[in-house]
Each structure stands twice: as C-alpha cells, then as structure tokens.
Amino acid sequence: MLGRRPLVVILQQCRQYSSAPGFKPVPTLPNASLDMFRQHAFNQAMPALLPRQIFQGLPAVQKWFAEDSNPHAGATLNRSYLARYGSTIVPLEISHNDQFNRIEQPLSFFLECVYASSSTYRPRPSRYFSAYVPNARAIKQTKRSNEFFSAATITPPTARIYLAQAPVANLPHSLRADVPTPDIVLKAGQGDIYDSSIWLGQAPTYTPLHRDPNPNLFVQLAGTKIVRLFSPEVGRAIFAKVQEQIGGAASATMRGEEMMHGAERKALEDAVWNEQAAKLNTGFEAELETGDGMFIPKGWWHSIKGMGSGMTGSVSI
C-alpha cells in the first residue's frame, strides 16, 4: 500500500518516454530500489520503466554484441564469442510472406544465416532454408543481413529468421551467467520466477499482441524496441474484436502459431499499430534502448517491434 502518498505524485516525478498519439508514456521509476519497485510497480501491477540504461553493465550487453564500424548500421552479433556455443540447440522462427515455421537448430545455424557472406546470388535454393521456406533463395545483401531474397529481384526480403523465446535455462552455464536475474526480481516476492527467455534478430522484428502468464522484467540488450501495452481488460477487448473480425475462435490464454501469420497476424498488427485504430484504444507505450528495462505485469497485453537497423536483442526475466 502507498499509505497517504498517492501514486500519481510518484508518477509525476518519473521521466516519461512515448511518441505515439493516443498512448500514455510508461512512467519511469526515479530509482531502482527494491522498495520503489515493489510499491510503485510490482504490488500495483502497473507497467514501469526502470532508470534508463540501468542494465548497461549486463555481461550479455558487452559480450554478445559489438558496434558496427558504420555508426548508422546498428549493433552486430559478436560471432567469435557466440560461436563457442554453436552446438547449443535454440528455437528459431522463419517467416516468408504468409508462411511461418518454428524449428530448432544449433546456434551455429542461426549465426551462419545472419552472417551469410556470399556477394553473388545463387542459382539454386539456399541450403539453409530450402527445407523450411520454398523459393527463399539467394542469400546475402550485407554481412549483417539475415534477409533472403528472390533470385529475380533484390528489393523485397522473402524470408527472415528470428531466435525467439529461447529459454535461458537451456543455455550453457557461461551464457546463462551473462544474463543474471536482478535482485529486484529475486526479492520482489509473490510466486516463482518466470522462465527467462532470449530474443535475437535483425531489425525490424515484430511480436504480435499477447499476454504472459507471469509478470516479467523485459530488458533490452541491443538495438531499439517499441513496446505497446494494454491493461487486461483493454487487451481482452482488442483480442475479442480481432477474433470477431476474422471469424476466429482462438483462445486468449493458449496462443499458438496462428497469431504469427495469416489473417490474425495482420488484424492484430492493425489493431495495435495502425494509427487510426490505435486511437480507439487506451494503452501505454515505451521505447527501449540498450540497457533499458521495463516491468510488464501479469496479464498485461503487449506487442513489440524492433526498430532501426542492425541486431536487436532482449531478455525477459
């Protein structure tokens, strides 16, 4: 409880970041003390940003990524470091137009796809994607790109790869140590620690509207992501409207691959990110950069976009 000091006073003291008309900025806590976090985020079940770049010192930020020599190119993966763990099996999402596949492959597979270095287009399908994405041929535009192009044109990407929801618990010990659980998560109380997961991919990236079964701390390891959040009631209403619109009957609690492609993916994106549609909803927005962390309460719906160029990386704890 906040006693006699209303929450609004605390929120007015916080720095706020938002750029979208109709969305409220997620408030930023003035400090990252356990008491501040408990009283004004965790116990209130309200989204909150921690002080900016508070996680800049995480080992993963320093070890997994490197800045490109081109200041406009964004971050790149530290391939020499991550290649030490190339045999680690990780979940990958491959999207190609309206096709979507979720597979498991060694981390080395992901690194090869990201760093495909041939400068000429190949006359036959790429060996990486031929089994998963028909006609996704001819790899490589730049050494940082994980976009795969048709042999007939170099304009639109035909397939993208995203290391998504890789459980931290399944990583080798050294990689797990690179993303330690912060004290505010360990000591906040109320329930077990939610399984931590990693996301790595070339911007732009996109995660459709969904909700998590537990509260989590979302930390940006590299690049920039914009997060839009909705309270449980508003999120359910958006989801129900989308299902009615597409004639669907998906469960709000059991989300599967249906939200990653086809009519549902497009309808969810329009409902959250289309400017006109978004004005009809009451939500929050935050832009996270390297080292930033945000608390997402249990049951709050959210959709996330990786922006800019270069690699993006995130961990939910």
PDB file of N, CA and C in Angstrom, residues 71-164:
ATOM      1  N   PRO A  71      28.413   3.937 -38.103  1.00  0.00           N
ATOM      2  CA  PRO A  71      27.581   4.359 -36.977  1.00  0.00           C
ATOM      3  C   PRO A  71      26.088   4.243 -37.237  1.00  0.00           C
ATOM      4  N   HIS A  72      25.682   4.127 -38.509  1.00  0.00           N
ATOM      5  CA  HIS A  72      24.265   4.026 -38.841  1.00  0.00           C
ATOM      6  C   HIS A  72      23.803   2.577 -39.007  1.00  0.00           C
ATOM      7  N   ALA A  73      24.716   1.640 -38.850  1.00  0.00           N
ATOM      8  CA  ALA A  73      24.387   0.235 -39.112  1.00  0.00           C
ATOM      9  C   ALA A  73      23.859  -0.499 -37.888  1.00  0.00           C
ATOM     10  N   GLY A  74      23.992   0.087 -36.709  1.00  0.00           N
ATOM     11  CA  GLY A  74      23.498  -0.565 -35.510  1.00  0.00           C
ATOM     12  C   GLY A  74      24.449  -1.622 -34.989  1.00  0.00           C
ATOM     13  N   ALA A  75      23.939  -2.448 -34.088  1.00  0.00           N
ATOM     14  CA  ALA A  75      24.760  -3.467 -33.446  1.00  0.00           C
ATOM     15  C   ALA A  75      24.888  -4.705 -34.329  1.00  0.00           C
ATOM     16  N   THR A  76      25.967  -5.427 -34.118  1.00  0.00           N
ATOM     17  CA  THR A  76      26.156  -6.726 -34.757  1.00  0.00           C
ATOM     18  C   THR A  76      26.385  -7.756 -33.663  1.00  0.00           C
ATOM     19  N   LEU A  77      26.176  -9.026 -34.010  1.00  0.00           N
ATOM     20  CA  LEU A  77      26.471 -10.086 -33.057  1.00  0.00           C
ATOM     21  C   LEU A  77      27.978 -10.281 -32.938  1.00  0.00           C
ATOM     22  N   ASN A  78      28.423 -10.571 -31.742  1.00  0.00           N
ATOM     23  CA  ASN A  78      29.826 -10.934 -31.520  1.00  0.00           C
ATOM     24  C   ASN A  78      29.972 -12.408 -31.876  1.00  0.00           C
ATOM     25  N   ARG A  79      30.207 -12.655 -33.144  1.00  0.00           N
ATOM     26  CA  ARG A  79      30.185 -14.015 -33.642  1.00  0.00           C
ATOM     27  C   ARG A  79      31.273 -14.882 -33.011  1.00  0.00           C
ATOM     28  N   SER A  80      32.455 -14.317 -32.798  1.00  0.00           N
ATOM     29  CA  SER A  80      33.548 -15.116 -32.256  1.00  0.00           C
ATOM     30  C   SER A  80      33.224 -15.620 -30.854  1.00  0.00           C
ATOM     31  N   TYR A  81      32.503 -14.813 -30.074  1.00  0.00           N
ATOM     32  CA  TYR A  81      32.124 -15.239 -28.727  1.00  0.00           C
ATOM     33  C   TYR A  81      30.988 -16.258 -28.768  1.00  0.00           C
ATOM     34  N   LEU A  82      29.928 -15.956 -29.509  1.00  0.00           N
ATOM     35  CA  LEU A  82      28.764 -16.838 -29.536  1.00  0.00           C
ATOM     36  C   LEU A  82      29.064 -18.162 -30.230  1.00  0.00           C
ATOM     37  N   ALA A  83      30.012 -18.164 -31.163  1.00  0.00           N
ATOM     38  CA  ALA A  83      30.345 -19.391 -31.886  1.00  0.00           C
ATOM     39  C   ALA A  83      30.915 -20.465 -30.967  1.00  0.00           C
ATOM     40  N   ARG A  84      31.423 -20.080 -29.813  1.00  0.00           N
ATOM     41  CA  ARG A  84      31.916 -21.062 -28.847  1.00  0.00           C
ATOM     42  C   ARG A  84      30.793 -21.999 -28.391  1.00  0.00           C
ATOM     43  N   TYR A  85      29.561 -21.531 -28.507  1.00  0.00           N
ATOM     44  CA  TYR A  85      28.401 -22.294 -28.046  1.00  0.00           C
ATOM     45  C   TYR A  85      27.529 -22.715 -29.226  1.00  0.00           C
ATOM     46  N   GLY A  86      28.167 -22.893 -30.378  1.00  0.00           N
ATOM     47  CA  GLY A  86      27.448 -23.161 -31.612  1.00  0.00           C
ATOM     48  C   GLY A  86      26.617 -24.419 -31.601  1.00  0.00           C
ATOM     49  N   SER A  87      26.941 -25.391 -30.761  1.00  0.00           N
ATOM     50  CA  SER A  87      26.175 -26.640 -30.735  1.00  0.00           C
ATOM     51  C   SER A  87      24.899 -26.545 -29.906  1.00  0.00           C
ATOM     52  N   THR A  88      24.710 -25.438 -29.216  1.00  0.00           N
ATOM     53  CA  THR A  88      23.514 -25.251 -28.391  1.00  0.00           C
ATOM     54  C   THR A  88      22.264 -25.197 -29.267  1.00  0.00           C
ATOM     55  N   ILE A  89      21.272 -26.003 -28.966  1.00  0.00           N
ATOM     56  CA  ILE A  89      20.029 -26.022 -29.740  1.00  0.00           C
ATOM     57  C   ILE A  89      19.139 -24.868 -29.298  1.00  0.00           C
ATOM     58  N   VAL A  90      18.671 -24.088 -30.271  1.00  0.00           N
ATOM     59  CA  VAL A  90      17.837 -22.923 -29.979  1.00  0.00           C
ATOM     60  C   VAL A  90      16.593 -22.936 -30.867  1.00  0.00           C
ATOM     61  N   PRO A  91      15.487 -22.345 -30.406  1.00  0.00           N
ATOM     62  CA  PRO A  91      14.280 -22.232 -31.232  1.00  0.00           C
ATOM     63  C   PRO A  91      14.401 -21.063 -32.191  1.00  0.00           C
ATOM     64  N   LEU A  92      13.991 -21.280 -33.438  1.00  0.00           N
ATOM     65  CA  LEU A  92      14.053 -20.247 -34.463  1.00  0.00           C
ATOM     66  C   LEU A  92      12.693 -20.095 -35.128  1.00  0.00           C
ATOM     67  N   GLU A  93      12.347 -18.867 -35.449  1.00  0.00           N
ATOM     68  CA  GLU A  93      11.137 -18.594 -36.216  1.00  0.00           C
ATOM     69  C   GLU A  93      11.545 -18.103 -37.594  1.00  0.00           C
ATOM     70  N   ILE A  94      11.022 -18.752 -38.635  1.00  0.00           N
ATOM     71  CA  ILE A  94      11.314 -18.371 -40.009  1.00  0.00           C
ATOM     72  C   ILE A  94      10.014 -17.944 -40.668  1.00  0.00           C
ATOM     73  N   SER A  95       9.987 -16.718 -41.136  1.00  0.00           N
ATOM     74  CA  SER A  95       8.784 -16.200 -41.793  1.00  0.00           C
ATOM     75  C   SER A  95       9.108 -15.852 -43.230  1.00  0.00           C
ATOM     76  N   HIS A  96       8.148 -16.146 -44.105  1.00  0.00           N
ATOM     77  CA  HIS A  96       8.346 -15.917 -45.534  1.00  0.00           C
ATOM     78  C   HIS A  96       6.990 -15.591 -46.125  1.00  0.00           C
ATOM     79  N   ASN A  97       6.773 -14.299 -46.438  1.00  0.00           N
ATOM     80  CA  ASN A  97       5.455 -13.851 -46.892  1.00  0.00           C
ATOM     81  C   ASN A  97       4.413 -14.287 -45.862  1.00  0.00           C
ATOM     82  N   ASP A  98       3.475 -15.147 -46.223  1.00  0.00           N
ATOM     83  CA  ASP A  98       2.450 -15.580 -45.284  1.00  0.00           C
ATOM     84  C   ASP A  98       2.772 -16.939 -44.673  1.00  0.00           C
ATOM     85  N   GLN A  99       3.969 -17.436 -44.902  1.00  0.00           N
ATOM     86  CA  GLN A  99       4.366 -18.717 -44.331  1.00  0.00           C
ATOM     87  C   GLN A  99       5.134 -18.487 -43.036  1.00  0.00           C
ATOM     88  N   PHE A 100       4.994 -19.425 -42.117  1.00  0.00           N
ATOM     89  CA  PHE A 100       5.674 -19.319 -40.836  1.00  0.00           C
ATOM     90  C   PHE A 100       6.061 -20.704 -40.368  1.00  0.00           C
ATOM     91  N   ASN A 101       7.306 -20.852 -39.951  1.00  0.00           N
ATOM     92  CA  ASN A 101       7.789 -22.120 -39.417  1.00  0.00           C
ATOM     93  C   ASN A 101       8.580 -21.869 -38.148  1.00  0.00           C
ATOM     94  N   ARG A 102       8.352 -22.707 -37.156  1.00  0.00           N
ATOM     95  CA  ARG A 102       9.157 -22.676 -35.931  1.00  0.00           C
ATOM     96  C   ARG A 102       9.955 -23.971 -35.888  1.00  0.00           C
ATOM     97  N   ILE A 103      11.270 -23.850 -35.821  1.00  0.00           N
ATOM     98  CA  ILE A 103      12.144 -25.014 -35.858  1.00  0.00           C
ATOM     99  C   ILE A 103      13.163 -24.919 -34.721  1.00  0.00           C
ATOM    100  N   GLU A 104      13.892 -25.975 -34.505  1.00  0.00           N
ATOM    101  CA  GLU A 104      15.006 -25.974 -33.560  1.00  0.00           C
ATOM    102  C   GLU A 104      16.264 -26.370 -34.307  1.00  0.00           C
ATOM    103  N   GLN A 105      17.303 -25.569 -34.146  1.00  0.00           N
ATOM    104  CA  GLN A 105      18.565 -25.803 -34.831  1.00  0.00           C
ATOM    105  C   GLN A 105      19.711 -25.363 -33.911  1.00  0.00           C
ATOM    106  N   PRO A 106      20.951 -25.797 -34.191  1.00  0.00           N
ATOM    107  CA  PRO A 106      22.086 -25.309 -33.411  1.00  0.00           C
ATOM    108  C   PRO A 106      22.256 -23.798 -33.569  1.00  0.00           C
ATOM    109  N   LEU A 107      22.813 -23.182 -32.552  1.00  0.00           N
ATOM    110  CA  LEU A 107      23.084 -21.751 -32.613  1.00  0.00           C
ATOM    111  C   LEU A 107      23.971 -21.414 -33.799  1.00  0.00           C
ATOM    112  N   SER A 108      24.848 -22.320 -34.177  1.00  0.00           N
ATOM    113  CA  SER A 108      25.720 -22.086 -35.333  1.00  0.00           C
ATOM    114  C   SER A 108      24.914 -21.880 -36.611  1.00  0.00           C
ATOM    115  N   PHE A 109      23.784 -22.559 -36.736  1.00  0.00           N
ATOM    116  CA  PHE A 109      22.884 -22.397 -37.886  1.00  0.00           C
ATOM    117  C   PHE A 109      22.395 -20.954 -37.956  1.00  0.00           C
ATOM    118  N   PHE A 110      21.948 -20.430 -36.810  1.00  0.00           N
ATOM    119  CA  PHE A 110      21.470 -19.048 -36.746  1.00  0.00           C
ATOM    120  C   PHE A 110      22.588 -18.070 -37.108  1.00  0.00           C
ATOM    121  N   LEU A 111      23.764 -18.292 -36.570  1.00  0.00           N
ATOM    122  CA  LEU A 111      24.888 -17.398 -36.853  1.00  0.00           C
ATOM    123  C   LEU A 111      25.254 -17.420 -38.326  1.00  0.00           C
ATOM    124  N   GLU A 112      25.217 -18.594 -38.939  1.00  0.00           N
ATOM    125  CA  GLU A 112      25.527 -18.681 -40.370  1.00  0.00           C
ATOM    126  C   GLU A 112      24.505 -17.922 -41.197  1.00  0.00           C
ATOM    127  N   CYS A 113      23.241 -18.046 -40.826  1.00  0.00           N
ATOM    128  CA  CYS A 113      22.191 -17.355 -41.582  1.00  0.00           C
ATOM    129  C   CYS A 113      22.355 -15.844 -41.468  1.00  0.00           C
ATOM    130  N   VAL A 114      22.660 -15.369 -40.274  1.00  0.00           N
ATOM    131  CA  VAL A 114      22.817 -13.935 -40.067  1.00  0.00           C
ATOM    132  C   VAL A 114      24.035 -13.400 -40.815  1.00  0.00           C
ATOM    133  N   TYR A 115      25.080 -14.206 -40.844  1.00  0.00           N
ATOM    134  CA  TYR A 115      26.338 -13.731 -41.405  1.00  0.00           C
ATOM    135  C   TYR A 115      26.651 -14.319 -42.779  1.00  0.00           C
ATOM    136  N   ALA A 116      25.627 -14.753 -43.488  1.00  0.00           N
ATOM    137  CA  ALA A 116      25.859 -15.255 -44.836  1.00  0.00           C
ATOM    138  C   ALA A 116      26.644 -14.201 -45.630  1.00  0.00           C
ATOM    139  N   SER A 117      27.775 -14.598 -46.200  1.00  0.00           N
ATOM    140  CA  SER A 117      28.700 -13.587 -46.715  1.00  0.00           C
ATOM    141  C   SER A 117      28.911 -13.615 -48.223  1.00  0.00           C
ATOM    142  N   SER A 118      28.212 -14.488 -48.941  1.00  0.00           N
ATOM    143  CA  SER A 118      28.397 -14.506 -50.390  1.00  0.00           C
ATOM    144  C   SER A 118      27.849 -13.218 -50.990  1.00  0.00           C
ATOM    145  N   SER A 119      28.551 -12.666 -51.954  1.00  0.00           N
ATOM    146  CA  SER A 119      28.103 -11.419 -52.580  1.00  0.00           C
ATOM    147  C   SER A 119      27.396 -11.653 -53.910  1.00  0.00           C
ATOM    148  N   THR A 120      27.254 -12.896 -54.308  1.00  0.00           N
ATOM    149  CA  THR A 120      26.556 -13.196 -55.562  1.00  0.00           C
ATOM    150  C   THR A 120      25.336 -14.042 -55.272  1.00  0.00           C
ATOM    151  N   TYR A 121      24.309 -13.899 -56.087  1.00  0.00           N
ATOM    152  CA  TYR A 121      23.080 -14.649 -55.885  1.00  0.00           C
ATOM    153  C   TYR A 121      23.195 -16.049 -56.475  1.00  0.00           C
ATOM    154  N   ARG A 122      22.745 -16.993 -55.731  1.00  0.00           N
ATOM    155  CA  ARG A 122      22.936 -18.387 -56.102  1.00  0.00           C
ATOM    156  C   ARG A 122      21.792 -18.882 -56.972  1.00  0.00           C
ATOM    157  N   PRO A 123      22.059 -19.722 -57.943  1.00  0.00           N
ATOM    158  CA  PRO A 123      21.013 -20.173 -58.855  1.00  0.00           C
ATOM    159  C   PRO A 123      20.099 -21.225 -58.255  1.00  0.00           C
ATOM    160  N   ARG A 124      20.444 -21.773 -57.125  1.00  0.00           N
ATOM    161  CA  ARG A 124      19.609 -22.795 -56.513  1.00  0.00           C
ATOM    162  C   ARG A 124      19.227 -22.355 -55.093  1.00  0.00           C
ATOM    163  N   PRO A 125      18.188 -22.937 -54.519  1.00  0.00           N
ATOM    164  CA  PRO A 125      17.748 -22.507 -53.193  1.00  0.00           C
ATOM    165  C   PRO A 125      18.853 -22.626 -52.152  1.00  0.00           C
ATOM    166  N   SER A 126      18.831 -21.727 -51.200  1.00  0.00           N
ATOM    167  CA  SER A 126      19.791 -21.781 -50.112  1.00  0.00           C
ATOM    168  C   SER A 126      19.653 -23.084 -49.343  1.00  0.00           C
ATOM    169  N   ARG A 127      20.757 -23.670 -48.981  1.00  0.00           N
ATOM    170  CA  ARG A 127      20.707 -24.909 -48.211  1.00  0.00           C
ATOM    171  C   ARG A 127      20.131 -24.683 -46.819  1.00  0.00           C
ATOM    172  N   TYR A 128      20.162 -23.435 -46.354  1.00  0.00           N
ATOM    173  CA  TYR A 128      19.640 -23.159 -45.031  1.00  0.00           C
ATOM    174  C   TYR A 128      18.115 -23.192 -44.974  1.00  0.00           C
ATOM    175  N   PHE A 129      17.483 -22.718 -46.028  1.00  0.00           N
ATOM    176  CA  PHE A 129      16.043 -22.520 -45.951  1.00  0.00           C
ATOM    177  C   PHE A 129      15.235 -23.422 -46.877  1.00  0.00           C
ATOM    178  N   SER A 130      15.875 -24.165 -47.745  1.00  0.00           N
ATOM    179  CA  SER A 130      15.121 -24.935 -48.731  1.00  0.00           C
ATOM    180  C   SER A 130      14.161 -25.920 -48.084  1.00  0.00           C
ATOM    181  N   ALA A 131      14.509 -26.422 -46.906  1.00  0.00           N
ATOM    182  CA  ALA A 131      13.646 -27.399 -46.243  1.00  0.00           C
ATOM    183  C   ALA A 131      12.485 -26.741 -45.515  1.00  0.00           C
ATOM    184  N   TYR A 132      12.572 -25.441 -45.289  1.00  0.00           N
ATOM    185  CA  TYR A 132      11.568 -24.762 -44.465  1.00  0.00           C
ATOM    186  C   TYR A 132      10.790 -23.701 -45.218  1.00  0.00           C
ATOM    187  N   VAL A 133      11.429 -23.034 -46.167  1.00  0.00           N
ATOM    188  CA  VAL A 133      10.781 -21.945 -46.880  1.00  0.00           C
ATOM    189  C   VAL A 133      11.005 -22.116 -48.376  1.00  0.00           C
ATOM    190  N   PRO A 134      10.042 -22.694 -49.075  1.00  0.00           N
ATOM    191  CA  PRO A 134      10.208 -22.881 -50.514  1.00  0.00           C
ATOM    192  C   PRO A 134      10.471 -21.554 -51.225  1.00  0.00           C
ATOM    193  N   ASN A 135      11.422 -21.559 -52.151  1.00  0.00           N
ATOM    194  CA  ASN A 135      11.746 -20.412 -53.006  1.00  0.00           C
ATOM    195  C   ASN A 135      12.412 -19.247 -52.274  1.00  0.00           C
ATOM    196  N   ALA A 136      12.786 -19.448 -51.017  1.00  0.00           N
ATOM    197  CA  ALA A 136      13.549 -18.396 -50.332  1.00  0.00           C
ATOM    198  C   ALA A 136      15.007 -18.602 -50.684  1.00  0.00           C
ATOM    199  N   ARG A 137      15.420 -18.052 -51.828  1.00  0.00           N
ATOM    200  CA  ARG A 137      16.738 -18.341 -52.364  1.00  0.00           C
ATOM    201  C   ARG A 137      17.653 -17.134 -52.283  1.00  0.00           C
ATOM    202  N   ALA A 138      18.872 -17.364 -52.654  1.00  0.00           N
ATOM    203  CA  ALA A 138      19.851 -16.313 -52.874  1.00  0.00           C
ATOM    204  C   ALA A 138      20.097 -15.486 -51.631  1.00  0.00           C
ATOM    205  N   ILE A 139      21.019 -15.943 -50.807  1.00  0.00           N
ATOM    206  CA  ILE A 139      21.272 -15.248 -49.560  1.00  0.00           C
ATOM    207  C   ILE A 139      22.225 -14.079 -49.768  1.00  0.00           C
ATOM    208  N   LYS A 140      22.155 -13.165 -48.774  1.00  0.00           N
ATOM    209  CA  LYS A 140      23.136 -12.109 -48.616  1.00  0.00           C
ATOM    210  C   LYS A 140      22.846 -10.801 -49.354  1.00  0.00           C
ATOM    211  N   GLN A 141      22.694  -9.768 -48.576  1.00  0.00           N
ATOM    212  CA  GLN A 141      22.800  -8.431 -49.119  1.00  0.00           C
ATOM    213  C   GLN A 141      24.003  -7.727 -48.490  1.00  0.00           C
ATOM    214  N   THR A 142      24.128  -7.836 -47.173  1.00  0.00           N
ATOM    215  CA  THR A 142      25.320  -7.350 -46.493  1.00  0.00           C
ATOM    216  C   THR A 142      25.720  -8.392 -45.475  1.00  0.00           C
ATOM    217  N   LYS A 143      26.885  -8.233 -44.894  1.00  0.00           N
ATOM    218  CA  LYS A 143      27.358  -9.225 -43.931  1.00  0.00           C
ATOM    219  C   LYS A 143      26.498  -9.250 -42.674  1.00  0.00           C
ATOM    220  N   ARG A 144      25.722  -8.174 -42.410  1.00  0.00           N
ATOM    221  CA  ARG A 144      24.893  -8.137 -41.211  1.00  0.00           C
ATOM    222  C   ARG A 144      23.484  -8.632 -41.463  1.00  0.00           C
ATOM    223  N   SER A 145      23.124  -8.855 -42.699  1.00  0.00           N
ATOM    224  CA  SER A 145      21.724  -9.087 -43.029  1.00  0.00           C
ATOM    225  C   SER A 145      21.329 -10.535 -42.854  1.00  0.00           C
ATOM    226  N   ASN A 146      20.111 -10.738 -42.349  1.00  0.00           N
ATOM    227  CA  ASN A 146      19.551 -12.083 -42.357  1.00  0.00           C
ATOM    228  C   ASN A 146      18.304 -12.107 -43.242  1.00  0.00           C
ATOM    229  N   GLU A 147      18.280 -11.220 -44.234  1.00  0.00           N
ATOM    230  CA  GLU A 147      17.197 -11.202 -45.196  1.00  0.00           C
ATOM    231  C   GLU A 147      17.581 -12.071 -46.388  1.00  0.00           C
ATOM    232  N   PHE A 148      16.606 -12.813 -46.904  1.00  0.00           N
ATOM    233  CA  PHE A 148      16.852 -13.721 -48.012  1.00  0.00           C
ATOM    234  C   PHE A 148      15.988 -13.285 -49.181  1.00  0.00           C
ATOM    235  N   PHE A 149      16.583 -13.225 -50.381  1.00  0.00           N
ATOM    236  CA  PHE A 149      15.929 -12.579 -51.495  1.00  0.00           C
ATOM    237  C   PHE A 149      15.643 -13.555 -52.630  1.00  0.00           C
ATOM    238  N   SER A 150      14.625 -13.241 -53.375  1.00  0.00           N
ATOM    239  CA  SER A 150      14.344 -13.974 -54.603  1.00  0.00           C
ATOM    240  C   SER A 150      15.468 -13.725 -55.598  1.00  0.00           C
ATOM    241  N   ALA A 151      15.754 -14.729 -56.431  1.00  0.00           N
ATOM    242  CA  ALA A 151      16.809 -14.560 -57.433  1.00  0.00           C
ATOM    243  C   ALA A 151      16.407 -13.539 -58.490  1.00  0.00           C
ATOM    244  N   ALA A 152      15.124 -13.251 -58.596  1.00  0.00           N
ATOM    245  CA  ALA A 152      14.644 -12.369 -59.653  1.00  0.00           C
ATOM    246  C   ALA A 152      14.750 -10.890 -59.274  1.00  0.00           C
ATOM    247  N   THR A 153      14.861 -10.600 -57.996  1.00  0.00           N
ATOM    248  CA  THR A 153      14.878  -9.197 -57.581  1.00  0.00           C
ATOM    249  C   THR A 153      15.662  -9.053 -56.292  1.00  0.00           C
ATOM    250  N   ILE A 154      16.163  -7.866 -56.037  1.00  0.00           N
ATOM    251  CA  ILE A 154      16.856  -7.636 -54.777  1.00  0.00           C
ATOM    252  C   ILE A 154      16.078  -6.658 -53.899  1.00  0.00           C
ATOM    253  N   THR A 155      14.798  -6.461 -54.206  1.00  0.00           N
ATOM    254  CA  THR A 155      14.043  -5.460 -53.460  1.00  0.00           C
ATOM    255  C   THR A 155      13.378  -6.002 -52.193  1.00  0.00           C
ATOM    256  N   PRO A 156      12.344  -6.871 -52.290  1.00  0.00           N
ATOM    257  CA  PRO A 156      11.683  -7.264 -51.054  1.00  0.00           C
ATOM    258  C   PRO A 156      12.319  -8.518 -50.439  1.00  0.00           C
ATOM    259  N   PRO A 157      12.515  -8.547 -49.124  1.00  0.00           N
ATOM    260  CA  PRO A 157      13.010  -9.766 -48.499  1.00  0.00           C
ATOM    261  C   PRO A 157      11.950 -10.861 -48.565  1.00  0.00           C
ATOM    262  N   THR A 158      12.359 -12.097 -48.791  1.00  0.00           N
ATOM    263  CA  THR A 158      11.392 -13.187 -48.887  1.00  0.00           C
ATOM    264  C   THR A 158      11.377 -14.074 -47.667  1.00  0.00           C
ATOM    265  N   ALA A 159      12.363 -13.963 -46.793  1.00  0.00           N
ATOM    266  CA  ALA A 159      12.341 -14.751 -45.569  1.00  0.00           C
ATOM    267  C   ALA A 159      13.196 -14.086 -44.510  1.00  0.00           C
ATOM    268  N   ARG A 160      12.795 -14.257 -43.248  1.00  0.00           N
ATOM    269  CA  ARG A 160      13.547 -13.694 -42.130  1.00  0.00           C
ATOM    270  C   ARG A 160      13.647 -14.739 -41.037  1.00  0.00           C
ATOM    271  N   ILE A 161      14.718 -14.655 -40.270  1.00  0.00           N
ATOM    272  CA  ILE A 161      14.954 -15.615 -39.195  1.00  0.00           C
ATOM    273  C   ILE A 161      15.062 -14.865 -37.878  1.00  0.00           C
ATOM    274  N   TYR A 162      14.460 -15.431 -36.837  1.00  0.00           N
ATOM    275  CA  TYR A 162      14.393 -14.782 -35.529  1.00  0.00           C
ATOM    276  C   TYR A 162      14.606 -15.840 -34.462  1.00  0.00           C
ATOM    277  N   LEU A 163      15.624 -15.657 -33.643  1.00  0.00           N
ATOM    278  CA  LEU A 163      15.822 -16.529 -32.491  1.00  0.00           C
ATOM    279  C   LEU A 163      14.896 -16.002 -31.407  1.00  0.00           C
ATOM    280  N   ALA A 164      13.800 -16.717 -31.158  1.00  0.00           N
ATOM    281  CA  ALA A 164      12.738 -16.186 -30.313  1.00  0.00           C
ATOM    282  C   ALA A 164      12.374 -17.158 -29.198  1.00  0.00           C
TER     283      ALA A 164
END
